[in-house]
Structures are given as C-alpha cells and as structure tokens.
Tab-separated table of C-alpha atoms and ligand atoms in Angstrom:
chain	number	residue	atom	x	y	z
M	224	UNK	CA	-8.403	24.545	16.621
M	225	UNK	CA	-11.552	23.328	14.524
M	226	UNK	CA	-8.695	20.153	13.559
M	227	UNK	CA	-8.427	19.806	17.296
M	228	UNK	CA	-12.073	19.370	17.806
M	229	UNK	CA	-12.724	17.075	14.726
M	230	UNK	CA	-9.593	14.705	16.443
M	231	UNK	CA	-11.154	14.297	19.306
M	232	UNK	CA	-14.726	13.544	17.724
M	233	UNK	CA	-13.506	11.042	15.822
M	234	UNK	CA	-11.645	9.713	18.813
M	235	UNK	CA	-15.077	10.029	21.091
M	236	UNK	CA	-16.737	8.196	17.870
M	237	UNK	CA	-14.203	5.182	17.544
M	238	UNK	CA	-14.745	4.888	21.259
M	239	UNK	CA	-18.599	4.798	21.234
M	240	UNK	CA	-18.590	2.145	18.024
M	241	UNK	CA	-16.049	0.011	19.218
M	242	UNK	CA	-14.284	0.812	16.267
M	243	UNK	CA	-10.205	0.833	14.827
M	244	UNK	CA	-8.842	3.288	12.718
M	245	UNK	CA	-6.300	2.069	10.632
M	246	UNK	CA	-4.563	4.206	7.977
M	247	UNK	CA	-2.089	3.774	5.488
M	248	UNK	CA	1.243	5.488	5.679
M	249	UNK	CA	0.152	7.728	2.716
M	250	UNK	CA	-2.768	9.424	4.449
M	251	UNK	CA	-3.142	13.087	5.667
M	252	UNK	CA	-0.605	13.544	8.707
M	253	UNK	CA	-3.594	14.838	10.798
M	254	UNK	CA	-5.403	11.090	10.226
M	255	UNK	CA	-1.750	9.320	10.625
M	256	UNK	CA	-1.722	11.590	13.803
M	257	UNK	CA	-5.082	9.831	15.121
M	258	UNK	CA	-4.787	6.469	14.063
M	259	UNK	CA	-4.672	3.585	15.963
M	260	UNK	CA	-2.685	1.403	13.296
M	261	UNK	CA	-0.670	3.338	10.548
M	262	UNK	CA	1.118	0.528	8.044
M	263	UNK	CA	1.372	-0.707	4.788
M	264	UNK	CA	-0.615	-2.841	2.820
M	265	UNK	CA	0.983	-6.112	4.967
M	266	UNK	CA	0.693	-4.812	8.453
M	267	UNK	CA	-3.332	-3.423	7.782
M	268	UNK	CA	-3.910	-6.582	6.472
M	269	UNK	CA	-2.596	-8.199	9.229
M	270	UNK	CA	-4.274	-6.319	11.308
M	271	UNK	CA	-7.636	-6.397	10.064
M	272	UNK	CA	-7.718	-10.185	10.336
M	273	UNK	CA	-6.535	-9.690	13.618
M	274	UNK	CA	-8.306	-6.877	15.363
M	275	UNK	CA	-11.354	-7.305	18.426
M	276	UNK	CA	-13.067	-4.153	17.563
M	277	UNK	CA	-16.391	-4.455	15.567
M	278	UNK	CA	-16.167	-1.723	13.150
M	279	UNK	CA	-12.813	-0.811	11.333
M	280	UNK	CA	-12.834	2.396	9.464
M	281	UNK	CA	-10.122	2.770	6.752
M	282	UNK	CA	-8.632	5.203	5.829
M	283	UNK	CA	-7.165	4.115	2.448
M	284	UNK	CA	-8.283	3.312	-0.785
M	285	UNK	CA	-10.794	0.862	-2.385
M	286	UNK	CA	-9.149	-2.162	-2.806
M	287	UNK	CA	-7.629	-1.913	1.153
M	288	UNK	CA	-11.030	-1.915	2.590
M	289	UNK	CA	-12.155	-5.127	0.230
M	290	UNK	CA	-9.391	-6.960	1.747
M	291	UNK	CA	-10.359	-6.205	5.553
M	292	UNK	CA	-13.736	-6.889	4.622
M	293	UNK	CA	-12.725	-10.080	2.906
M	294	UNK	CA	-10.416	-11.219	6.343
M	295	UNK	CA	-13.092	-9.553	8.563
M	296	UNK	CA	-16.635	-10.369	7.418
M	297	UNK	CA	-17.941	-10.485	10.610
M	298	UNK	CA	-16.945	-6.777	10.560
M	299	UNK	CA	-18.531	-3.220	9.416
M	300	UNK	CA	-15.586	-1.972	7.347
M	301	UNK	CA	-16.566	1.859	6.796
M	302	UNK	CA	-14.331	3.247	3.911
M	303	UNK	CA	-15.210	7.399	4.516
M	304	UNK	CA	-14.279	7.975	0.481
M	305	UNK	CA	-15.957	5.389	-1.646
M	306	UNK	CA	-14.151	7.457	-4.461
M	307	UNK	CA	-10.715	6.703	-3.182
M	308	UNK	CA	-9.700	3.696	-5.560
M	309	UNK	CA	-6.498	3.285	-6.905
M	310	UNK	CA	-5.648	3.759	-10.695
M	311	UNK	CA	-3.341	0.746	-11.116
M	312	UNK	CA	-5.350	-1.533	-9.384
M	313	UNK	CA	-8.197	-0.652	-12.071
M	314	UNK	CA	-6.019	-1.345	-15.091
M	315	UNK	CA	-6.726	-4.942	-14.442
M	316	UNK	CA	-9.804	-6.597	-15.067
M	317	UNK	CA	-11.272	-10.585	-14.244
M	318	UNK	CA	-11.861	-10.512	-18.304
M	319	UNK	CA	-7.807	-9.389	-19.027
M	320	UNK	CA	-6.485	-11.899	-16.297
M	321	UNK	CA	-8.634	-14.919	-17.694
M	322	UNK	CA	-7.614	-13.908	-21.162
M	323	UNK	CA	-3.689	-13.760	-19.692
M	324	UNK	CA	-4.454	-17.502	-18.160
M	325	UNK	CA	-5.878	-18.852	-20.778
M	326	UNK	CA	-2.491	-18.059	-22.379
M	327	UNK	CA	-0.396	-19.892	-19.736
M	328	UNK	CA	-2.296	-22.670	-18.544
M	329	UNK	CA	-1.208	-24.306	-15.393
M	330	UNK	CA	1.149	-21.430	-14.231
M	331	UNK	CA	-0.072	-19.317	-10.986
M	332	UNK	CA	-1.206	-16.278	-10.535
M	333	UNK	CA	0.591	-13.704	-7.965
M	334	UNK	CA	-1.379	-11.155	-7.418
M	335	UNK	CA	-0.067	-7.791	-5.960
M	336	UNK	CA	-2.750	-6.583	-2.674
M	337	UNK	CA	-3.110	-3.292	-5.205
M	338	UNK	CA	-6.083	-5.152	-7.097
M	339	UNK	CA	-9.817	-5.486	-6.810
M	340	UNK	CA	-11.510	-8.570	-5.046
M	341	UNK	CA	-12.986	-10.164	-7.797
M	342	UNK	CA	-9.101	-10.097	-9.478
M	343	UNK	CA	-7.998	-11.498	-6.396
M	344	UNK	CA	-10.780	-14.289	-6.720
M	345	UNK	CA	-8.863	-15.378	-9.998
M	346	UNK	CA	-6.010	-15.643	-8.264
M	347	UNK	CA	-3.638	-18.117	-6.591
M	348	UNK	CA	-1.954	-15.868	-4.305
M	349	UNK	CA	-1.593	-11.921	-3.246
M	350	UNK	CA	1.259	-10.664	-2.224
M	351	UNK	CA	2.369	-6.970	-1.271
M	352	UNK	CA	5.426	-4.904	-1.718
M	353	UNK	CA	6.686	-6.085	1.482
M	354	UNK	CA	6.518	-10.246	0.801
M	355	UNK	CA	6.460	-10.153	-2.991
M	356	UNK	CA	9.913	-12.136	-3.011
M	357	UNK	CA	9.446	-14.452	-0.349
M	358	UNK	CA	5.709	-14.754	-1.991
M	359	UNK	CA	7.022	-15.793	-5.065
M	360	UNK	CA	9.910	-18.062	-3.985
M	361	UNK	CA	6.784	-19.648	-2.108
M	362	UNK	CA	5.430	-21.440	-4.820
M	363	UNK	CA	7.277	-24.474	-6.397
M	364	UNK	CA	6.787	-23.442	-9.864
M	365	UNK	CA	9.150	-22.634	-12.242
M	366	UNK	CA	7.013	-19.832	-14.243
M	367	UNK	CA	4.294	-17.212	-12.554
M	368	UNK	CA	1.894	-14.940	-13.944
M	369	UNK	CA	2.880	-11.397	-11.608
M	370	UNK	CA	-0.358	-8.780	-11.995
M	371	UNK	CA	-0.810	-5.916	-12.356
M	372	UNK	CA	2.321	-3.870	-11.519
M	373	UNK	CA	5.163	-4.195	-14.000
M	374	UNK	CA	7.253	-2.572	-11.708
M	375	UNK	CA	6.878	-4.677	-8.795
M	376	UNK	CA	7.032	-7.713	-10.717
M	377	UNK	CA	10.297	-6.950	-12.721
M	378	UNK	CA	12.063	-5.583	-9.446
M	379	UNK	CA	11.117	-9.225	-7.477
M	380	UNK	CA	11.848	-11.093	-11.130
M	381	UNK	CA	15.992	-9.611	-10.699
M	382	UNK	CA	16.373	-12.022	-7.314
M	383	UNK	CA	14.403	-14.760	-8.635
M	384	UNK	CA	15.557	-17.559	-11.341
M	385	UNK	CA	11.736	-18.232	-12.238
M	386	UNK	CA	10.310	-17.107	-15.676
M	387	UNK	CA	7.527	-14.292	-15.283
M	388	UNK	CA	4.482	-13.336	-17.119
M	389	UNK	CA	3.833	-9.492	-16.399
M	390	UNK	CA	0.872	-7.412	-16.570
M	391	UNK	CA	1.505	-3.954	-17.721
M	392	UNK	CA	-0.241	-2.075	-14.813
M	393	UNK	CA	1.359	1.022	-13.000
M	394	UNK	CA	0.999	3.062	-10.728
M	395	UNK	CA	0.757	6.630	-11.952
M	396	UNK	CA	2.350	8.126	-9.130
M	397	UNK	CA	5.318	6.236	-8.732
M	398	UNK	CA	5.721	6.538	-12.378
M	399	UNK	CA	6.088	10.555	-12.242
M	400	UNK	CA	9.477	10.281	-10.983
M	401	UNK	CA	12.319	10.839	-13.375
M	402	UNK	CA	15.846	9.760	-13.536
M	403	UNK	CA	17.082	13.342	-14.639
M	404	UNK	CA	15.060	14.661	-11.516
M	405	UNK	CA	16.848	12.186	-9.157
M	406	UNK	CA	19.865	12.611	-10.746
M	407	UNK	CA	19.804	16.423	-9.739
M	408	UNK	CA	18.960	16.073	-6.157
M	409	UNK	CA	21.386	13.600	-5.786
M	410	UNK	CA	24.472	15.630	-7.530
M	411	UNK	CA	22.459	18.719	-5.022
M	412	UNK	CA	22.890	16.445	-2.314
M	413	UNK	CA	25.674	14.076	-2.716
M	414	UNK	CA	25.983	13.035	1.047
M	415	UNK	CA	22.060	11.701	0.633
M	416	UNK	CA	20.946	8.268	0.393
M	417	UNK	CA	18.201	7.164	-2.255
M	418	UNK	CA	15.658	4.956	-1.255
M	419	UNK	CA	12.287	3.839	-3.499
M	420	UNK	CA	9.571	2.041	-3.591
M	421	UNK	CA	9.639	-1.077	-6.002
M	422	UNK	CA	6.486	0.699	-7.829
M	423	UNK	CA	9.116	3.378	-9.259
M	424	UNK	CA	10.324	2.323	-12.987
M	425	UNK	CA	13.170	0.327	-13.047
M	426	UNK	CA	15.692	3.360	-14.497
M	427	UNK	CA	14.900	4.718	-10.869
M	428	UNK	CA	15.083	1.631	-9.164
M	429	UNK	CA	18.821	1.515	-10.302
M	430	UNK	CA	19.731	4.664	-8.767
M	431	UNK	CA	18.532	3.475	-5.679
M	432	UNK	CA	20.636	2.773	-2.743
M	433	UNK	CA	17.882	1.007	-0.764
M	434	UNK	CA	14.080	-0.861	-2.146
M	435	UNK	CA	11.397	-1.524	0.169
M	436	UNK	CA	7.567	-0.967	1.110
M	437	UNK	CA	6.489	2.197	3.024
M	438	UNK	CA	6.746	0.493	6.369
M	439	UNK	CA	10.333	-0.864	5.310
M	440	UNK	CA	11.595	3.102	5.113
M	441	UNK	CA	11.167	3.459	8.563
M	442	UNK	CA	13.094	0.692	9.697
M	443	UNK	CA	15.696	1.384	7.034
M	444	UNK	CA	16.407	5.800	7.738
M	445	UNK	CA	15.792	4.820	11.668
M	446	UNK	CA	19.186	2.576	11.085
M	447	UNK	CA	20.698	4.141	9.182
M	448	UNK	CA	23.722	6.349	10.390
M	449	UNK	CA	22.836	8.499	7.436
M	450	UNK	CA	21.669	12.252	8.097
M	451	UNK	CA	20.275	12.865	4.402
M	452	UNK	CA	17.681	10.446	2.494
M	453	UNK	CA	16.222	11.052	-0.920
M	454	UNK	CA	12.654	9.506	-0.625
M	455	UNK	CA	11.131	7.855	-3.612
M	456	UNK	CA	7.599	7.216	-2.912
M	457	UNK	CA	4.194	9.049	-2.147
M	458	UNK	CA	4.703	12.069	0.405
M	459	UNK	CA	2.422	10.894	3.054
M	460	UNK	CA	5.662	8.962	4.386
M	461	UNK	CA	7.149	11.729	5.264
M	462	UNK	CA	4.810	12.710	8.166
M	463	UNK	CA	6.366	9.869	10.263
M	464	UNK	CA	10.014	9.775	8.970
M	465	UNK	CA	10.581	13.360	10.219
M	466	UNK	CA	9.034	12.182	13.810
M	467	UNK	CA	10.706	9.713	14.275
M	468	UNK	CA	14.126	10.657	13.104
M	469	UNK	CA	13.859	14.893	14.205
M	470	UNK	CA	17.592	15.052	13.835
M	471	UNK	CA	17.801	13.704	9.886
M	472	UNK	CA	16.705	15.171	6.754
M	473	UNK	CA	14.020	13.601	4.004
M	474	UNK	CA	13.833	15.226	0.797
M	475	UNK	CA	11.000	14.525	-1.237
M	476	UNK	CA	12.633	12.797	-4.974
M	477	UNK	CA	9.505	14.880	-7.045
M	478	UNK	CA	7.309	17.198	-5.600
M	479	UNK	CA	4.545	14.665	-8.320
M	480	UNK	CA	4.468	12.194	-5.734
M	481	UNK	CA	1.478	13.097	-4.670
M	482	UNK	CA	-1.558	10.344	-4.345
M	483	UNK	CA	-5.179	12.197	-5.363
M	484	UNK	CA	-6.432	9.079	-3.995
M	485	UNK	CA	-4.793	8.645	-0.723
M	486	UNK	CA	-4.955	12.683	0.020
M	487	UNK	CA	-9.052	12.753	-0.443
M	488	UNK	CA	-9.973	11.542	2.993
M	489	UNK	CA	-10.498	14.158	5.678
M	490	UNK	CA	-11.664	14.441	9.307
M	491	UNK	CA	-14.771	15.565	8.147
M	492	UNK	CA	-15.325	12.176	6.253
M	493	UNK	CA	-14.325	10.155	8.977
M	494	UNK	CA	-16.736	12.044	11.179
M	495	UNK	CA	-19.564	11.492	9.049
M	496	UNK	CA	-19.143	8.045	8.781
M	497	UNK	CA	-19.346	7.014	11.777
M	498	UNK	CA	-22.126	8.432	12.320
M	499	UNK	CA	-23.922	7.597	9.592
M	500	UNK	CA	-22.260	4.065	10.154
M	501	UNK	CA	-21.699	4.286	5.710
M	502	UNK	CA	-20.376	4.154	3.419
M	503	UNK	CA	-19.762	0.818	4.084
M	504	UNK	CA	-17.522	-1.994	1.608
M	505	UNK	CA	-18.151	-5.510	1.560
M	506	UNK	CA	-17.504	-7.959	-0.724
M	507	UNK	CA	-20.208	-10.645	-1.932
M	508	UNK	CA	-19.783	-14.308	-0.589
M	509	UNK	CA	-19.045	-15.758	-4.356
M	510	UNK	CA	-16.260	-13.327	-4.500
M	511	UNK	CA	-14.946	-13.220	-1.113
M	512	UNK	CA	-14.688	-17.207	-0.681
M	513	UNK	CA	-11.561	-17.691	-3.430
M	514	UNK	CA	-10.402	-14.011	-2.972
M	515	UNK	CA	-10.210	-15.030	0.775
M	516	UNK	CA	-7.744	-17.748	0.362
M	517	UNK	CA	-5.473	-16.104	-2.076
M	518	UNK	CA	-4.599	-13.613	0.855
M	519	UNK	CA	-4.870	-16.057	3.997
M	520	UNK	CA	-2.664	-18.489	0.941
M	521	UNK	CA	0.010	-14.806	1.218
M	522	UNK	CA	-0.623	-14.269	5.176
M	523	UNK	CA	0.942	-17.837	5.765
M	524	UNK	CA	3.999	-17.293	4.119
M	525	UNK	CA	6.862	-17.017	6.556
M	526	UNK	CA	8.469	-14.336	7.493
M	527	UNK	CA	12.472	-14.456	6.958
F	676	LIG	P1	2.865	-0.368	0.668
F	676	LIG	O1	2.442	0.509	1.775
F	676	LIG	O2	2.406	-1.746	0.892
F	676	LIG	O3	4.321	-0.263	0.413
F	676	LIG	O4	2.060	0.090	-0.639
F	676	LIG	C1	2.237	1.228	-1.351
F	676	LIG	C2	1.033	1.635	-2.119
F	676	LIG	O5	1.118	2.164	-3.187
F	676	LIG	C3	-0.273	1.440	-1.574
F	676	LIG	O6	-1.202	1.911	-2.443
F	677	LIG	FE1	-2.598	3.273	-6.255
F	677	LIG	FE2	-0.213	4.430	-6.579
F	677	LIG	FE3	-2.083	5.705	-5.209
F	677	LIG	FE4	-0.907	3.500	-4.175
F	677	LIG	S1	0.057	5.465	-4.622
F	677	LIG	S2	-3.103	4.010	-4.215
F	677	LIG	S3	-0.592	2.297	-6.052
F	677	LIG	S4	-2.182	5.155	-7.395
C-alpha cells in the first residue's frame, strides 16, 4: 500500500515539474511499472534528445544521465542515485584512451554509450549494444579502436572484416555467468532457447541461440513460437518479458545477474528528487561540445 502511495507521488510530482521518467529495462519493476519510457541505452537516448518535458529524471546509472544531459542541455536531468555508476564504464579513463591513440594514430575511436562523458569527448563515435555493427560498418576505415567492453567489441568484430583495437573493460555482471551453469539449465531444460547479451564472454556467447540488447529480447521471445527462454542478461528484464508474454517461461541463466547499480534506485529517491529538484548531472560545455557529436555522429546512423 505505502508502494501505492509513493507511485502516485511520483506520478503527481512528474506532473507538477513537467517532467519524464525514463528508466532502463534493468530497474526495479515497481519504477519500470511507473515509467513513462522504459528502453535501452538507444531508445533513452533517443528519447532524451527528443522529449518536450523540461525535467527528465533517470532512473539509470551515471553515464545514462551524462548523455541526456549532453543531448538535452536545455534540460534539468535529475539522476535520484548519484552513486549509481557503472563499473565497466569506470575501467576506462581520458589518460588510458589517449595513451591507446597515441598507439594507433589515425584510426577511430568507437566508443560503447557504457562510458563517461569526458571518454566520449575523445571519441569519434558511441555506439550501443543495439547499433554497434551497423556503427562500425559506418565508418570507412579499415581498423577501429572499440572501448571499453571486450565483449561487445569481439562479438561485433565476428561480422565485420575490419581489424580492431580492444580495450579490456567488462562488465562485472555479465561476466558472472558461466558456461558450466548454462550448460546445466540448458541439458534441465532442453526445449529452452538461450538468448544473451553481447556483454556475456564469448564462451557464453557461443551457446547462444539468439544476441541482442535488452530492448532486442522483447522483440525476439514476443516472436518467437518458443514457450521456454534461457535469459542471459541482468534480471530487471524479466519484469517485462513475463508481461508481455504471460503464457511463456523466462528462466534466469545465473541467479549473479544481478546489477548493485541498476537495483539502488527506489521510489523514495525519486520522490525526493523531485522535490528537492537534485541531485542534478550535467556535463561542462568543454566536455559536452565533442562528447555531443560523437553521439548525435551514432544517432545518425541508419537504421537497417
Ligand atoms: P542495453 O540496454 O543498451 O542493452 O545495455 C545494457 C547495459 O548493460 C546497460 O548498462
Ligand atoms: Fe554497468 Fe553491467 Fe551494470 Fe550495465 S549491468 S550498468 S554494464 S555494471
């Protein structure tokens, strides 16, 4: 009941500050349950540059709100957990991607959304698990630089003929998965399909039957005539899969894929700020200027 209330006060709130709530598909299923915009990195994105409110509160993690602010400076982006960063998107600095440059001169930079703005800055384009190929095919070059997920970039380097230059970056809870653990559940459920997220290693990305972003499962187990589906990636995603399909089954591949990040914003936060109109993110003009066209660079690629 006390959930109940705190929906609707954050619903009265967004009202009264002409605000958008937009949430990744990895958040709490009572914020997915509120929001008006639940997507991945792409479709937030999108819809940050996009939206006519004046406020956007987002619930997500660090590097999400930095891009909204970036597209939206015009905008208050409220992020309610200033903690909420993301762990692979750390484990690249400016410093380490100047150093990696400096050691291929000439060749671009791809840079995956999962990164901080001032990365992005030193960067030719972004791209996110949704576009990565067609990002990549983009560019004329023969040879990219792909930071900072190894995963990402050596699942998109298998359908492309150009030479890469990874960063070793991760992301920690993708990489809890193992193959003996997806091995069981498969040989416990042998009429289930796999499907992952291109941030799983590549020993699980083999087993997989199907690759895609978040938003890409949807559309994949909605059309599929499958009944049982084996989901590789953070557990927030399974809020919407079982709504949307009531009559299938999603088991989770590990019960490790579990976000700290992504799981730390509550009700409560969103509450507070928007009525304390903070904590707020926004990205200085020197930064936001190159980081800017690195993402609009990604946002004009076209669809398939
Ligand atoms: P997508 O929603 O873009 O697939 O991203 C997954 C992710 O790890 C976001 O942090
Ligand atoms: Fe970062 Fe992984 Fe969490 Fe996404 S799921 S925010 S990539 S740590």
């Amino acid at each position: 009941m006390y959930q109940e209330e705190l929906k609707r006060e954050v619903r009265e709130l967004l009202r009264s500050r002409n605000a958008v709530l937009l949430a990744h598909n990895y958040m709490r299923d009572e914020i997915q349950e509120i929001a008006d915009i639940t997507g991945d990195s792409l479709a937030l994105s999108q819809e940050a540059a996009a939206t006519a409110a004046e406020v956007i509160v987002f619930c997500g993690v660090h590097f999400m709100a930095e891009s909204a602010s970036i597209l939206a400076p015009e905008k208050v982006v409220l992020l309610p957990r200033l903690d909420a960063g993301c762990p692979m998107a750390d484990m690249v600095s400016v410093e380490g991607l100047r150093e990696l440059k400096g050691r291929h001169p000439g060749v671009p930079v791809v840079t995956y959304v999962n990164s901080s703005a001032a990365v992005k800055a030193e960067s030719d384009i972004c791209c996110t698990s949704a576009n990565a190929l067609r990002v990549v095919e983009s560019l004329p070059d023969d040879e990219i630089i792909f930071v900072p997920d190894r995963n990402l970039g050596r699942y998109v380097a298998r359908f492309s003929s150009k030479t890469f230059h990874f960063w070793e970056g991760f992301c920690p809870t993708h990489e809890r998965m193992t193959t003996e653990g997806i091995l069981r559940l498969k040989g416990e459920h042998p009429d289930a399909l796999f499907v992952c997220h291109p941030e799983c290693a590549p020993g699980i990305v083999e087993l997989a039957d199907h690759v895609c972003s978040t938003t890409g499962m949807y559309d994949w187990c909605r059309q599929s005539s499958a009944r049982q589906f084996i989901i590789g990636t953070e557990a927030g995603i399974l809020y919407r899969l079982r709504q949307e399909n009531p009559e299938k089954e999603f088991i989770l591949a590990s019960p490790a894929l579990f976000c700290p990040n992504m799981k730390l914003t509550s009700l409560e936060d969103i509450v507070h700020a928007l009525q304390s109109m903070s904590p707020t993110v926004k990205v200085p003009e020197e930064i936001r200027s190159p980081a800017r066209r690195a993402l609009e660079r990604m946002l004009a690629v076209p669809r398939d």
